[in-house]
Amino acid sequence: MKKKPNILLIYTGGTIGMVKDYKTGALKAFNFEELVKNIPELKQLDCNLHGVSFENPIDSSNMNPEYWAVIASIIESHYEENDGFVVLHGSDTMSYSASALSFMLENLEKPVIFTGSQLPIGDLRTDAKENLITSIEIAALQKKGRPVVQEVGLYFEYKLYRANRTTKINAEHFEAFDSLNYPPLVESGVHLKVNENILLKKTTKGKSLQVHKNMDNNVAILKLFPGLNRKVLHSVLQIPELKALILETYGAGNAPMDKWFLSELKKSAEKGLHIINVTQCSGGSVFMGHYETSEKLKEMQLVNGKDITTEAAIAKAMYLLGTRVPDKLFKTIFETPLRGEML
């Protein structure tokens, strides 16, 4: 008889885990029994379901690298006895957290699916039920006794995306996330359609899970805009202990050609600041040197963010700094795909 997969639900906080107190109208966090009571369909799933919750569930606006380490530790301590994990998380910072976990969990061979909802579970028109049920189904998918998905994913509104390719694009629609530079891994219709040819291919056979919990948050993001002045740029570049700057440039990685602008960047890069060039467009890629306005950045040896999202760039920079990658190797390693986060 086929063994049912064990799936662990990890509740961190967020709308999906809220149930309405109909007397007061207030939203409060659920406990696991209450969740099963609200979604009786969970009993029909072909898996054994267990739940664990943050001691004090948080709004995802309060998410930070310390909480990422808690999620990673929960997965680490329950890794052997479970076949898959579903992380319930508020949608606002979900792309950041899911991207971070993709880097923190090295040699991952089981699905870690992040999901959430725009409306609480108890609401009449909630999207929470479908998101949760399908996330569990995907986490439990197996082929020849092995999980089909062996990476960190983000499931929302009928689509599973590679987590470190996602961005939250809408605060009101049920279709809150998109992955503009990479197609969905799984699409949910009458049947689950798995796009197996684009799933992460495992090269880690025989290697055990390595969990990296030390994320270095001495990083910043600077979005270019017409009218950015020297004082603002200078003050950002002079932040004490700043180690990496995500520079959100125009289009395919373009920036102003003002002498003061280039001079400030050059000085900081020469002092050892890692400046990562990512596009501020939702989709597309940095192509340094394609236009004259990015040629100078290429000459400065800025890190080429290629088609990485800002969320994944932040997470990857924190991860590389946290693992104490030597400065001279930072650019090469950042420009190398580690978890399918860039082409």
XYZ file of C-alpha atoms in Angstrom:
343
model
C 0.000 0.000 0.000
C 1.299 3.434 -0.998
C 2.461 5.580 1.908
C 0.697 8.938 2.201
C 3.063 11.920 2.042
C 3.520 13.936 5.245
C 3.018 17.668 4.726
C 3.871 20.287 7.334
C 1.946 23.575 7.391
C 3.956 26.451 8.847
C 1.880 29.469 9.828
C 3.868 32.700 10.179
C 0.930 35.123 10.145
C -0.959 37.014 7.475
C -4.500 37.245 6.181
C -4.779 33.580 5.166
C -4.653 32.437 8.767
C -7.147 34.941 10.086
C -10.672 33.997 11.052
C -13.339 36.579 11.739
C -14.919 36.883 15.150
C -18.452 37.567 13.937
C -19.468 39.141 17.263
C -16.778 41.836 17.139
C -15.860 41.793 13.435
C -12.180 41.574 14.434
C -9.730 39.237 12.718
C -7.742 36.834 14.876
C -5.107 34.222 14.077
C -6.309 30.613 13.858
C -5.032 27.505 15.551
C -4.552 24.332 13.493
C -7.798 22.682 14.641
C -9.741 25.807 13.719
C -8.214 25.784 10.251
C -9.329 22.192 9.612
C -12.793 23.134 10.930
C -12.984 26.068 8.486
C -11.788 23.967 5.551
C -13.298 20.467 5.915
C -12.061 19.704 2.370
C -8.554 19.302 3.821
C -9.631 15.873 5.111
C -10.097 14.730 1.508
C -6.456 15.378 0.603
C -4.333 12.297 0.069
C -1.691 13.219 2.638
C -1.052 13.434 6.375
C -1.269 17.056 7.436
C 0.391 18.565 10.492
C 0.666 22.173 11.567
C 3.128 24.349 13.409
C 2.757 28.068 14.060
C 4.950 30.983 15.035
C 4.490 31.490 18.767
C 3.315 35.014 18.004
C 2.124 35.209 14.368
C 3.217 38.431 12.671
C 1.948 40.762 9.998
C 4.216 40.249 7.007
C 5.174 43.949 7.093
C 7.143 43.031 10.227
C 9.030 40.203 8.482
C 12.828 40.305 8.720
C 15.879 38.001 8.379
C 15.519 36.789 11.986
C 12.069 35.416 11.173
C 13.439 33.885 7.955
C 15.893 31.992 10.148
C 12.964 30.758 12.291
C 11.151 29.433 9.181
C 14.384 27.800 7.961
C 14.940 26.221 11.408
C 11.392 24.795 11.490
C 11.966 23.212 8.059
C 15.367 21.911 9.146
C 14.061 20.294 12.325
C 11.078 18.656 10.555
C 12.843 17.881 7.262
C 13.381 14.129 7.621
C 9.841 13.157 8.645
C 8.051 15.350 6.085
C 7.769 15.121 2.306
C 6.784 18.724 1.727
C 6.174 22.065 3.429
C 3.567 24.791 2.969
C 4.414 28.181 4.482
C 1.444 30.450 5.183
C 2.615 34.042 4.962
C 1.211 37.528 4.466
C 1.332 38.553 0.819
C 3.038 41.962 1.233
C 6.569 40.614 1.776
C 6.035 37.053 0.573
C 8.286 37.410 -2.486
C 11.136 38.630 -0.266
C 10.747 35.786 2.246
C 10.263 33.075 -0.357
C 13.302 34.346 -2.317
C 15.376 34.377 0.875
C 14.402 30.810 1.792
C 15.376 29.623 -1.689
C 18.952 30.706 -0.951
C 18.969 29.662 2.698
C 17.932 26.070 1.907
C 20.872 24.610 -0.020
C 20.523 21.100 -1.530
C 16.739 21.234 -1.019
C 15.075 18.109 -2.420
C 11.519 18.676 -1.194
C 8.863 21.282 -2.008
C 8.583 24.405 0.140
C 5.467 26.210 -1.074
C 4.664 29.732 0.119
C 1.055 30.843 -0.104
C -1.337 33.344 1.402
C -4.539 35.111 0.486
C -6.122 38.497 -0.094
C -9.162 37.658 2.083
C -9.361 35.743 5.385
C -10.360 32.065 5.447
C -13.763 32.776 7.017
C -14.841 35.294 4.352
C -17.567 34.279 1.947
C -15.535 35.124 -1.197
C -12.158 34.091 0.171
C -9.279 33.015 -2.063
C -7.649 31.328 0.951
C -9.247 27.902 0.474
C -8.143 27.363 -3.111
C -4.654 28.726 -2.473
C -4.168 26.513 0.565
C -5.710 23.308 -0.793
C -3.795 23.475 -4.085
C -0.519 24.391 -2.344
C -0.869 21.270 -0.181
C -1.730 19.169 -3.256
C 1.389 20.418 -5.070
C 3.560 19.830 -1.992
C 2.239 16.248 -1.869
C 2.797 15.529 -5.603
C 5.122 12.566 -6.059
C 6.538 10.626 -8.992
C 8.309 7.292 -8.454
C 8.316 7.947 -4.731
C 10.039 11.332 -4.994
C 8.573 14.854 -4.780
C 7.811 16.363 -8.185
C 8.722 19.891 -7.058
C 12.093 20.108 -5.289
C 12.470 23.850 -4.821
C 10.904 26.859 -3.115
C 7.728 27.955 -4.881
C 5.047 30.586 -4.428
C 1.462 29.604 -5.187
C -1.279 32.176 -5.746
C -4.454 32.245 -7.829
C -4.045 29.041 -9.871
C -0.297 29.316 -10.501
C 2.836 28.028 -8.825
C 5.843 30.207 -9.590
C 9.509 29.788 -8.771
C 9.612 31.832 -5.569
C 12.719 33.854 -6.392
C 11.177 34.977 -9.695
C 8.084 36.582 -8.194
C 6.916 40.107 -7.451
C 3.702 41.283 -5.825
C 1.944 43.291 -8.515
C -1.491 44.036 -7.040
C -2.843 44.858 -3.588
C -6.504 44.272 -4.498
C -6.836 41.586 -7.154
C -6.769 37.886 -6.267
C -4.027 37.572 -8.888
C -1.582 39.368 -6.611
C 1.722 37.966 -7.924
C 3.468 37.566 -11.227
C 6.715 36.155 -12.554
C 7.487 38.202 -15.618
C 10.785 36.589 -16.551
C 9.958 32.928 -15.930
C 6.855 30.839 -16.717
C 4.684 29.147 -14.046
C 5.966 25.778 -12.788
C 2.448 24.432 -12.225
C -0.931 25.664 -13.431
C -4.132 24.660 -11.689
C -7.192 24.044 -13.820
C -9.475 21.000 -13.847
C -6.170 19.122 -13.496
C -2.781 20.234 -12.232
C -0.545 20.885 -15.238
C 3.099 20.504 -14.218
C 5.653 22.084 -16.561
C 8.315 19.517 -15.671
C 10.887 20.743 -18.187
C 11.287 24.069 -16.335
C 11.484 22.734 -12.778
C 14.890 23.003 -11.102
C 16.991 20.019 -12.118
C 18.684 18.440 -9.131
C 22.439 18.162 -9.199
C 22.614 17.543 -5.471
C 22.081 13.784 -5.257
C 23.552 12.431 -2.074
C 24.071 15.899 -0.576
C 22.156 16.612 2.604
C 20.180 19.787 3.244
C 22.342 22.692 4.339
C 20.553 25.542 6.086
C 22.167 28.990 6.040
C 20.667 31.188 8.746
C 23.155 34.039 8.771
C 21.809 36.744 6.477
C 23.788 40.015 6.465
C 21.392 42.951 6.137
C 24.019 45.649 5.492
C 22.382 46.240 2.123
C 20.290 49.014 0.583
C 18.190 49.709 -2.503
C 18.441 52.931 -4.501
C 15.929 53.502 -7.273
C 17.100 55.965 -9.906
C 14.742 58.756 -10.914
C 15.098 61.913 -13.003
C 16.226 64.580 -10.545
C 18.182 62.318 -8.185
C 20.732 64.728 -6.719
C 24.314 64.320 -5.604
C 23.565 64.791 -1.878
C 21.054 61.933 -1.875
C 23.362 59.589 -3.799
C 26.351 60.543 -1.646
C 24.458 60.005 1.607
C 23.263 56.539 0.536
C 26.757 55.501 -0.568
C 28.197 56.745 2.763
C 25.909 54.638 4.977
C 28.214 53.186 7.658
C 28.978 49.455 7.148
C 27.022 49.310 3.876
C 28.327 46.292 1.935
C 25.995 45.982 -1.049
C 23.739 48.386 -2.932
C 20.973 47.249 -5.263
C 20.894 50.004 -7.888
C 17.544 49.994 -9.688
C 18.424 51.463 -13.070
C 16.330 52.397 -16.090
C 15.376 49.903 -18.783
C 18.181 47.529 -19.702
C 20.488 48.812 -16.951
C 20.914 52.445 -17.976
C 21.867 55.376 -15.744
C 22.640 59.109 -16.059
C 26.009 60.083 -17.531
C 26.600 63.078 -15.201
C 30.237 63.175 -14.131
C 29.362 63.535 -10.429
C 27.054 60.500 -10.609
C 29.658 58.244 -12.220
C 32.393 59.575 -9.956
C 30.410 58.820 -6.751
C 29.672 55.260 -7.922
C 33.260 54.665 -9.015
C 34.717 55.833 -5.689
C 32.365 53.566 -3.721
C 33.011 50.570 -5.970
C 36.768 51.062 -5.599
C 36.362 51.142 -1.805
C 34.747 47.679 -1.960
C 31.009 48.410 -2.086
C 29.231 45.770 -4.187
C 26.901 47.693 -6.521
C 24.372 45.432 -8.205
C 22.696 46.726 -11.355
C 19.066 45.565 -11.631
C 16.332 46.964 -13.852
C 13.460 48.856 -12.248
C 11.172 47.397 -14.949
C 8.903 44.560 -13.786
C 10.147 42.339 -16.616
C 13.213 42.189 -18.812
C 16.910 42.128 -18.131
C 19.965 44.303 -17.559
C 22.206 44.354 -20.641
C 25.181 46.520 -19.705
C 27.005 48.011 -22.660
C 24.003 47.768 -24.983
C 23.571 51.537 -24.759
C 26.164 54.219 -24.135
C 24.316 55.036 -20.873
C 25.279 51.665 -19.396
C 28.750 51.319 -20.971
C 30.356 53.301 -18.123
C 28.712 51.063 -15.503
C 30.119 48.028 -17.284
C 33.594 49.599 -17.273
C 33.247 50.126 -13.500
C 32.697 46.381 -13.114
C 29.284 46.798 -11.490
C 27.617 43.472 -10.691
C 25.267 42.513 -13.528
C 21.873 41.616 -12.040
C 20.670 40.302 -15.431
C 16.955 39.392 -15.126
C 16.844 39.008 -11.332
C 14.002 40.645 -9.374
C 14.810 43.288 -6.770
C 13.405 40.958 -4.078
C 15.708 38.110 -5.104
C 18.672 40.502 -5.501
C 18.273 41.699 -1.901
C 17.941 38.122 -0.629
C 20.909 36.887 -2.667
C 23.131 39.765 -1.528
C 22.225 39.130 2.138
C 22.874 35.410 1.663
C 26.278 35.839 -0.026
C 27.410 38.414 2.537
C 26.118 36.178 5.342
C 28.106 33.199 4.066
C 31.194 35.460 3.958
C 31.900 35.019 0.276
C 35.323 36.639 -0.422
C 34.931 40.151 -1.876
C 36.862 39.267 -5.018
C 34.446 36.386 -5.755
C 31.199 38.244 -4.923
C 30.597 39.554 -8.468
C 31.269 36.189 -10.145
C 29.074 34.255 -7.719
C 26.261 36.830 -7.792
C 26.193 36.683 -11.596
C 25.917 32.868 -11.458
C 22.442 31.309 -11.118
C 22.350 29.453 -7.781
C 18.650 28.531 -7.407
C 17.213 29.350 -10.829
C 16.814 33.034 -9.853
C 18.378 34.380 -13.060
C 19.259 33.234 -16.550
